[in-house]
Tab-separated table of C-alpha atoms in Angstrom:
chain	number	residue	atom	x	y	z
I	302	UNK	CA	67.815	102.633	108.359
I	303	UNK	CA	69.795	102.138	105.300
I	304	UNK	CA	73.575	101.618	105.230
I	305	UNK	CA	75.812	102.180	101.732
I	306	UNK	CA	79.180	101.579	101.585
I	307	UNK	CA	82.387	103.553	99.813
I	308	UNK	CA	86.163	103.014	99.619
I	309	UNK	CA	89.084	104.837	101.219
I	310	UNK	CA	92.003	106.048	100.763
I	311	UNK	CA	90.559	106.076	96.945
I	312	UNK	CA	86.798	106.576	96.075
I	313	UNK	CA	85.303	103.911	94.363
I	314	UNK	CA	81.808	102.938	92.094
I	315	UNK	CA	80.315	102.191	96.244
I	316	UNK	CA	81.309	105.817	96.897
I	317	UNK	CA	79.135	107.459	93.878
I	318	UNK	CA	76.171	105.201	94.420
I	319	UNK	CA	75.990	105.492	98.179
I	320	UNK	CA	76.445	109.624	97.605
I	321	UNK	CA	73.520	109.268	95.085
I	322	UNK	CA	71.121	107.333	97.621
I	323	UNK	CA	72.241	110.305	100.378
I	324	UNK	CA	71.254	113.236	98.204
I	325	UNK	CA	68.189	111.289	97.764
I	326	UNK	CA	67.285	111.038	100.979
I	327	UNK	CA	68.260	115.095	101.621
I	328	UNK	CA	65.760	115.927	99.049
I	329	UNK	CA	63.033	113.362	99.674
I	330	UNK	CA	63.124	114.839	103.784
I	331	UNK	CA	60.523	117.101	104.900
I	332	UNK	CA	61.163	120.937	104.227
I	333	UNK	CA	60.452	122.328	107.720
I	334	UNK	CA	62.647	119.398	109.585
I	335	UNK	CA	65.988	119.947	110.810
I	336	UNK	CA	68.816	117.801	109.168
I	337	UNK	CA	71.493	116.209	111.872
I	338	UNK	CA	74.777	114.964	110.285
I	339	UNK	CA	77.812	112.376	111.543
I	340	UNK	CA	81.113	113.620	109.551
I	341	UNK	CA	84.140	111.985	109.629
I	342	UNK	CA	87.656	111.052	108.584
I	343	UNK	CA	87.604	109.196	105.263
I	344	UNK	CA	84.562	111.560	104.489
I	345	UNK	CA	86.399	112.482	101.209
I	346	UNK	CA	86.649	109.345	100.275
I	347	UNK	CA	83.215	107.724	101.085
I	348	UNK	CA	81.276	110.733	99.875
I	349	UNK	CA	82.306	111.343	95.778
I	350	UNK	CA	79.655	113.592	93.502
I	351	UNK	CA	82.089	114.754	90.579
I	352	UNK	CA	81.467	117.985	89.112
I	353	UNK	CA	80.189	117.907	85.488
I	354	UNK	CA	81.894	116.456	83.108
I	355	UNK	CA	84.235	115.118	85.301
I	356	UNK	CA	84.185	111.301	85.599
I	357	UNK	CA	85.246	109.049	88.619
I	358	UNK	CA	88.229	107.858	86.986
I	359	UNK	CA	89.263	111.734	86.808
I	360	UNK	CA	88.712	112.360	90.584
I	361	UNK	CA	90.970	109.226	91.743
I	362	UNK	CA	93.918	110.107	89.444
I	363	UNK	CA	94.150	113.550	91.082
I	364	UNK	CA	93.233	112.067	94.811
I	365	UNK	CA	96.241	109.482	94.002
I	366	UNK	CA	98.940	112.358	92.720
I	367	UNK	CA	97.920	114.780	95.870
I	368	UNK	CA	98.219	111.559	98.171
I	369	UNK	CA	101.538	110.597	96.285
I	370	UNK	CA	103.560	113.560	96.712
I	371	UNK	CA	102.861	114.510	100.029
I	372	UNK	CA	100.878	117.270	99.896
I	373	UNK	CA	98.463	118.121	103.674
I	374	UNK	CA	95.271	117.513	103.871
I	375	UNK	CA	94.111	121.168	104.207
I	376	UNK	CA	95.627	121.381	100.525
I	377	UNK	CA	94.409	117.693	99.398
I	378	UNK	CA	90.703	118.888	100.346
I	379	UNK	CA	91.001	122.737	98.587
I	380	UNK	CA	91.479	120.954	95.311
I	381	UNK	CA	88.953	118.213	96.364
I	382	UNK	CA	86.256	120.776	96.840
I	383	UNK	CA	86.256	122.388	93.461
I	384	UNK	CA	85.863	119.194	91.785
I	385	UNK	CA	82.495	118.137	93.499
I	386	UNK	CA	79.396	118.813	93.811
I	387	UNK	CA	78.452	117.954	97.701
I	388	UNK	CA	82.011	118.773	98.882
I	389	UNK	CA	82.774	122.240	100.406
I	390	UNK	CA	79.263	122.950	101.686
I	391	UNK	CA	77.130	121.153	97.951
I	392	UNK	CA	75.510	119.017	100.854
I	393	UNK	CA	74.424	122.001	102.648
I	394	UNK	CA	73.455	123.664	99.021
I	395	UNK	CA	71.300	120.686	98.435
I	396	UNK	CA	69.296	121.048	102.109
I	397	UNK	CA	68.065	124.631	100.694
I	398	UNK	CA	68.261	126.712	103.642
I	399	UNK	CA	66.988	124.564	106.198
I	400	UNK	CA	68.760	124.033	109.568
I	401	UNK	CA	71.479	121.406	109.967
I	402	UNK	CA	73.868	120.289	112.639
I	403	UNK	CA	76.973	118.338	112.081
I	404	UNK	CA	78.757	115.995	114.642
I	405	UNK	CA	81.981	115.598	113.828
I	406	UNK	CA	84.960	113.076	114.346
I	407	UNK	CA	88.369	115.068	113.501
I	408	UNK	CA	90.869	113.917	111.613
I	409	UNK	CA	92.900	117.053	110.485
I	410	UNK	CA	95.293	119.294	112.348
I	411	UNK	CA	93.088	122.265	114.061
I	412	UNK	CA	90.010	120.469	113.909
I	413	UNK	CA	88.217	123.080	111.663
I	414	UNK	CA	84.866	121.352	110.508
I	415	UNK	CA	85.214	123.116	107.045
I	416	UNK	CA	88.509	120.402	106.416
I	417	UNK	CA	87.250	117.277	107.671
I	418	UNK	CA	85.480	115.546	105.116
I	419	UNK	CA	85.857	118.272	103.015
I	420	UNK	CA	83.170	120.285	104.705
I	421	UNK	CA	80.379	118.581	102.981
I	422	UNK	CA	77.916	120.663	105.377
I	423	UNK	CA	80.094	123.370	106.121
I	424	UNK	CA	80.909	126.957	104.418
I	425	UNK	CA	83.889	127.040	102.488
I	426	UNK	CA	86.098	130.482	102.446
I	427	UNK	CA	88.964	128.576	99.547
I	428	UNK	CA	88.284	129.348	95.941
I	429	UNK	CA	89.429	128.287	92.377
I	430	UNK	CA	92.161	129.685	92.509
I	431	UNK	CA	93.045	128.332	95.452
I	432	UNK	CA	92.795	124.751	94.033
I	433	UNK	CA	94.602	125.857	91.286
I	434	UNK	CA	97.703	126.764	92.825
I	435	UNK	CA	97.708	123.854	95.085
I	436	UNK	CA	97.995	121.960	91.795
I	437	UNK	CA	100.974	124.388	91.033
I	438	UNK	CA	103.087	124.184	94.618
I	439	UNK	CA	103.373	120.217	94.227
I	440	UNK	CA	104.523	120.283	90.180
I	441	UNK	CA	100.951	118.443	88.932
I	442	UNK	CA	99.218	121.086	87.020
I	443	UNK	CA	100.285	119.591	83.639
I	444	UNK	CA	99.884	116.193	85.020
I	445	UNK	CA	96.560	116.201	86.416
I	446	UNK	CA	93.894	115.172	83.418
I	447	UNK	CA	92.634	118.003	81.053
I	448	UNK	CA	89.154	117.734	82.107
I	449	UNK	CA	90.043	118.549	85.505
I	450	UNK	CA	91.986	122.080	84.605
I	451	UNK	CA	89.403	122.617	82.444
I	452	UNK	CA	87.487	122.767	85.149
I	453	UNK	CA	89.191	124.959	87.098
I	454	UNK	CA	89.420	127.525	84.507
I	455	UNK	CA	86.338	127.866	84.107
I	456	UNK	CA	85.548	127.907	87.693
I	457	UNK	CA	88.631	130.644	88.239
I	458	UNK	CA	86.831	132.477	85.072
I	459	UNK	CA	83.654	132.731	86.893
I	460	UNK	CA	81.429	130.477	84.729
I	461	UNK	CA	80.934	127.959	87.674
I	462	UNK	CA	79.767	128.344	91.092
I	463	UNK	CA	82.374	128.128	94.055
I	464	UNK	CA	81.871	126.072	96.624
I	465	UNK	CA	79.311	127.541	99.531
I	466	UNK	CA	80.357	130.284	101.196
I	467	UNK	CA	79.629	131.846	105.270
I	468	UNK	CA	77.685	134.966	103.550
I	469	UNK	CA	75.447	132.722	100.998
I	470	UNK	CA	71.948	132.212	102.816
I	471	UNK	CA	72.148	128.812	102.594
I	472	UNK	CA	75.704	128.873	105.317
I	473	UNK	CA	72.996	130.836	107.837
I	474	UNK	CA	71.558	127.848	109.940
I	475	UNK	CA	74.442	125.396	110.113
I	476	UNK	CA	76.209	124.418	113.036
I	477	UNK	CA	78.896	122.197	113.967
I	478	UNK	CA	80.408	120.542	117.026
I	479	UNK	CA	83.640	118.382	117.508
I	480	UNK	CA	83.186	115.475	119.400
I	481	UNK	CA	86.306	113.507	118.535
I	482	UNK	CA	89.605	114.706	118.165
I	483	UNK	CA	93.276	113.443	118.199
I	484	UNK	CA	93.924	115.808	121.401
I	485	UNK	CA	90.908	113.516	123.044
I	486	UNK	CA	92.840	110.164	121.968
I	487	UNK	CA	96.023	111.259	123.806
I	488	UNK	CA	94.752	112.199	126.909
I	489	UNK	CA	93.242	108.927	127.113
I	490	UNK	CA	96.432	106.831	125.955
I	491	UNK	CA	98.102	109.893	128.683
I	492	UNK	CA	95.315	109.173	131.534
I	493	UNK	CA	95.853	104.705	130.703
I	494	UNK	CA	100.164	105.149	130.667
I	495	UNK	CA	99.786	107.034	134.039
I	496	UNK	CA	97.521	104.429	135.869
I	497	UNK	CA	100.547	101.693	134.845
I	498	UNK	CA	103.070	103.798	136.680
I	499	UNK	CA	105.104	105.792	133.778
I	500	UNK	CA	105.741	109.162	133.965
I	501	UNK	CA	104.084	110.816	131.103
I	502	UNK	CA	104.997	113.446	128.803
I	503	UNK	CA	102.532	114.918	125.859
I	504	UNK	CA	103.561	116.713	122.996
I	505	UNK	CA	101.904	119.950	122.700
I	506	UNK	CA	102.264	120.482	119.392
I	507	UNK	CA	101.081	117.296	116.715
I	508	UNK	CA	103.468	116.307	114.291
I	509	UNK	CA	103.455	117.652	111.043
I	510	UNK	CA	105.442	117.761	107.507
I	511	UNK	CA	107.594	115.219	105.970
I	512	UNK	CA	107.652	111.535	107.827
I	513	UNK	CA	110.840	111.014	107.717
I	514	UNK	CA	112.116	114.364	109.022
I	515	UNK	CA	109.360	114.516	112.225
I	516	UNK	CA	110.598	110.730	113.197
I	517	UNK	CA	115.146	111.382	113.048
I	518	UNK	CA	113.624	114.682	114.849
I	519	UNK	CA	111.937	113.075	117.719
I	520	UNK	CA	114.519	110.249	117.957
I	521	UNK	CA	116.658	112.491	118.610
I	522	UNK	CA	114.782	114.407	121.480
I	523	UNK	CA	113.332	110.718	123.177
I	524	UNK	CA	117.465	109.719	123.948
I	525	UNK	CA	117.336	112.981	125.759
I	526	UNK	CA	115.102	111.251	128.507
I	527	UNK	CA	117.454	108.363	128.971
I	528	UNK	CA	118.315	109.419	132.520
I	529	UNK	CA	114.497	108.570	133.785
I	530	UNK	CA	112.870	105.772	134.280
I	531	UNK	CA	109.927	104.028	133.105
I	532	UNK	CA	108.717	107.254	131.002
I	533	UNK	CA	106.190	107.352	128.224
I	534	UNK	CA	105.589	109.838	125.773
I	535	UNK	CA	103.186	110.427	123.543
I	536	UNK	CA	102.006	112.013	120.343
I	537	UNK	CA	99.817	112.772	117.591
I	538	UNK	CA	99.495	114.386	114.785
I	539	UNK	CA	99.552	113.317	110.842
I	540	UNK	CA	102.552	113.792	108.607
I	541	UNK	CA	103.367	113.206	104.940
I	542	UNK	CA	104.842	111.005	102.683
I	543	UNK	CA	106.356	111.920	99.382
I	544	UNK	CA	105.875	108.494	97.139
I	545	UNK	CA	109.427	107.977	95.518
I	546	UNK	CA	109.834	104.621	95.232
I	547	UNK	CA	107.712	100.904	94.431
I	548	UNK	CA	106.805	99.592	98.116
I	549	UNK	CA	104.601	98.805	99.916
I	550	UNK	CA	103.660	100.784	103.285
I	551	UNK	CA	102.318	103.751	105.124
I	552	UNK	CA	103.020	106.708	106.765
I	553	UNK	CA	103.309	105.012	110.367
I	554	UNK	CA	105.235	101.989	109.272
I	555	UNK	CA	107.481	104.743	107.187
I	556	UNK	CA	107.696	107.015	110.595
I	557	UNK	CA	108.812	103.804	113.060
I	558	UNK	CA	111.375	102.760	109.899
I	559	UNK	CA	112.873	106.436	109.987
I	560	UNK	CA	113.857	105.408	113.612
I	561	UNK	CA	115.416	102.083	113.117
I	562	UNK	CA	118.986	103.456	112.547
I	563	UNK	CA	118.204	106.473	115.263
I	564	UNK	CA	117.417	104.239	118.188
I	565	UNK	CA	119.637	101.547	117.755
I	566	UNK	CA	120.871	99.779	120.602
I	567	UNK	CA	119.224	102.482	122.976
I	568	UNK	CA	116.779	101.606	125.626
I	569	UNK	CA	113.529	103.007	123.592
I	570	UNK	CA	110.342	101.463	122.284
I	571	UNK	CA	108.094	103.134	119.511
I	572	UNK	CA	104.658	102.521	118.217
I	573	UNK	CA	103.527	104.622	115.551
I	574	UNK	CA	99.667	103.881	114.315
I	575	UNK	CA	96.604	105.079	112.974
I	576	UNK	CA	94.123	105.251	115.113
I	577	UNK	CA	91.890	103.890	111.993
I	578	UNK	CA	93.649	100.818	112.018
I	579	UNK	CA	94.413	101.020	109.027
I	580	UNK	CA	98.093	102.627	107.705
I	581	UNK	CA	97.891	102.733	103.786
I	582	UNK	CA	96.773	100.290	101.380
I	583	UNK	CA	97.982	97.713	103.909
I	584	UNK	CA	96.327	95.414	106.431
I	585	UNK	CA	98.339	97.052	109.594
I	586	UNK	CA	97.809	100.004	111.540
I	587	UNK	CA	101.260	100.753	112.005
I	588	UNK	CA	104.760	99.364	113.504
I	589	UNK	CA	106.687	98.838	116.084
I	590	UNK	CA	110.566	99.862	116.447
I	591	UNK	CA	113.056	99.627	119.288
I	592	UNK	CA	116.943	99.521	120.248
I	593	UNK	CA	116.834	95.894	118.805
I	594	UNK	CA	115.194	96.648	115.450
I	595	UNK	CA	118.267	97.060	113.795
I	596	UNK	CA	120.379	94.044	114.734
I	597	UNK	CA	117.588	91.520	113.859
I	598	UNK	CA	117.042	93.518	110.871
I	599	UNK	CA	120.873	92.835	109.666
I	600	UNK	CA	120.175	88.743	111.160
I	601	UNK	CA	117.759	88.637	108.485
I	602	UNK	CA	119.650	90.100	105.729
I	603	UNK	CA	117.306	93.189	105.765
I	604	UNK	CA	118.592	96.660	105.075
I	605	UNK	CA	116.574	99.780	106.517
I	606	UNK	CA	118.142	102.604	104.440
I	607	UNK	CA	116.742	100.683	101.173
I	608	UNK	CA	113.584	99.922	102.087
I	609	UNK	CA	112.990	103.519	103.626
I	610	UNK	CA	114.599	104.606	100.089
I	611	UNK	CA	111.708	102.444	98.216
I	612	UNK	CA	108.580	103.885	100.530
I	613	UNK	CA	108.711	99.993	101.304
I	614	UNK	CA	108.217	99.747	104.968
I	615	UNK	CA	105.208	97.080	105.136
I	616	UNK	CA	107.565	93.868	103.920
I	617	UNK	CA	110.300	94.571	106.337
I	618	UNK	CA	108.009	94.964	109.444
I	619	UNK	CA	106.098	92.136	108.373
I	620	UNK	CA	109.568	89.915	108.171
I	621	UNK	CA	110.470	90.992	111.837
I	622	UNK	CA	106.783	90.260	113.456
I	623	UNK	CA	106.958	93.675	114.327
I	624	UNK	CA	103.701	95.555	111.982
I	625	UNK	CA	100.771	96.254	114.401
I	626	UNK	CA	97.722	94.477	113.369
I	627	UNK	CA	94.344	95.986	114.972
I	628	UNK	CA	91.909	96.025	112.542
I	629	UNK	CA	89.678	98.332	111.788
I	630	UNK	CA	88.720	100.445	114.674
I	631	UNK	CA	85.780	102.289	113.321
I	632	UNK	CA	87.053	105.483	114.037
I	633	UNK	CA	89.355	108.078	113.017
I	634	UNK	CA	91.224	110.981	114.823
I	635	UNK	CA	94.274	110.907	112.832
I	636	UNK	CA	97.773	108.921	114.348
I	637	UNK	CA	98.896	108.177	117.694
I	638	UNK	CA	102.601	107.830	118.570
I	639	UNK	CA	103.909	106.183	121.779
I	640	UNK	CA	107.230	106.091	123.197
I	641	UNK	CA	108.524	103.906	125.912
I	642	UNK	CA	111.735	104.177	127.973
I	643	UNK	CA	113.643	102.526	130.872
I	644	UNK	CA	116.403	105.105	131.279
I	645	UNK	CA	119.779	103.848	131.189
């Protein structure tokens, strides 16, 4: 068995190598034996074959703008697709017609297999166009680099194939099956809370949209609980952050720093994380904030407001011991969010 590495959040040299050595291996498999994949979160990432003439450098500057100004991963991955050639089904292209199964780990909201990863072995149903006014919504069509709209012209204009789609005969024998999701991560953390003695509450819906916004917002709700007791509730979900200022962080630490102000002095304990272990281009999977977070904040001279202002939520964590610090789980099924209460 050989194993080739990549990089994530950002693809890297390891990424278009260990892509090249896959394909490989795709083409150098037997023509009558079924193909089994593993797909999962990071997928985008790891798995980097740039459509002609586009180089890597050109790929990473638009995967760093789409990350940057907070655009969702259904949109991130449209514009993805149209700039490779195993994304959006080119794997599937590549295994001619023969049959192939996909596990996969979810990491997007709805758990459609066509997202994650970019659907390397899935049909795709976006288009050109689609990408191209993806680029348009978040402002970067004249900032993304000319080979890349190139590109898409010529893919909108019809001289370059679209990514795979559910009537080509080459979408006819692939199949797909979820067999971890974010819903599957909080009934555990649900089933584990309940066996300690809280009384639990789930979020039905997972948290989407601007970070900042979904954290005052459920702040505000988790104070309505402060008549109960030992409660815990949890969430999930994956929201966005729009890159304004210099700092250092990630979208968990920039969640449980929304909430410093909000849950002052109350009787409430968060814990936003990835369940990757990994929260940006940082070595933490997240933070911790409760009714104290403020006040030691101000003992140490450190001002909330400004370092939410700066995206710069890493160095103030880090200065109150408070960043969790997991490591690397192996896994990914987007972020889990716990919140702990005593009542009043």
């Amino acid at each position: 068995m050989a194993v080739s590495v990549g990089s994530h959040p950002l693809p890297d040299n390891h990424s278009l190598v260990s892509t090249v050595a896959l394909c490989q291996a795709i083409d150098r498999s037997p023509a009558d034996v079924p193909l089994l994949g593993l797909i999962s979160g990071g997928a985008s990432s790891l798995l980097v074959g740039p459509l002609s003439p586009l180089s890597l450098d050109d790929k990473t500057a638009v995967n760093r703008l789409l990350l940057d100004c907070g655009a969702e991963i259904g949109a991130i991955n449209t514009v993805r697709k149209h700039l490779s050639t195993v994304k959006g089904g080119g794997l599937a292209r590549r295994a001619a017609g023969r049959t192939m199964f996909t596990l996969v780990l979810s990491d997007v909201i709805g758990d459609d297999p066509s997202v994650i990863g970019s659907g390397p072995t899935m049909p795709d149903s976006t288009t050109f166009a689609d990408a191209v006014a993806v680029l348009e919504r978040y402002g970067l069509g004249g900032r993304v680099p000319s080979a890349v709209r190139d590109v898409l012209r010529r893919g909108v204009g019809g001289r370059l194939a679209d990514t795979l789609k559910p009537e080509e005969a080459a979408a006819q024998h692939l199949g797909a099956a979820i067999i971890g999701s974010n819903r599957n991560a909080l009934n555990g953390a649900a089933d584990e809370a309940r066996r300690l003695g809280y009384e639990v509450f789930v979020e039905p819906q997972p948290f989407v949209g601007d970070t900042t916004v979904a954290a005052r917002d459920w702040a505000a709700r988790l104070t309505h609980l402060s008549g109960r007791t030992r409660w815990c509730v949890i969430a999930g979900g994956e929201t966005t952050v729009v890159v304004r200022g210099r700092g250092r962080g990630g979208r968990n630490q920039e969640f449980a720093l929304a909430m410093v102000q909000e849950l002052d002095a109350k009787a409430i304990a968060v814990l936003s994380a990835g369940s990757d272990g990994i929260d940006g281009p940082t070595d933490a999977a997240g933070a911790l904030v409760d009714g104290t977070t403020a006040s030691r904040a101000a003992d140490l001279g450190l001002d909330s407001a400004a370092a939410l202002a700066d995206n710069d939520a890493y160095p103030f964590f880090d200065r109150l011991g408070d960043l969790l610090r997991s490591g690397p789980t192996g896994t990914n099924v987007m972020d889990v969010k716990l919140a702990l209460g005593v009542g009043s």
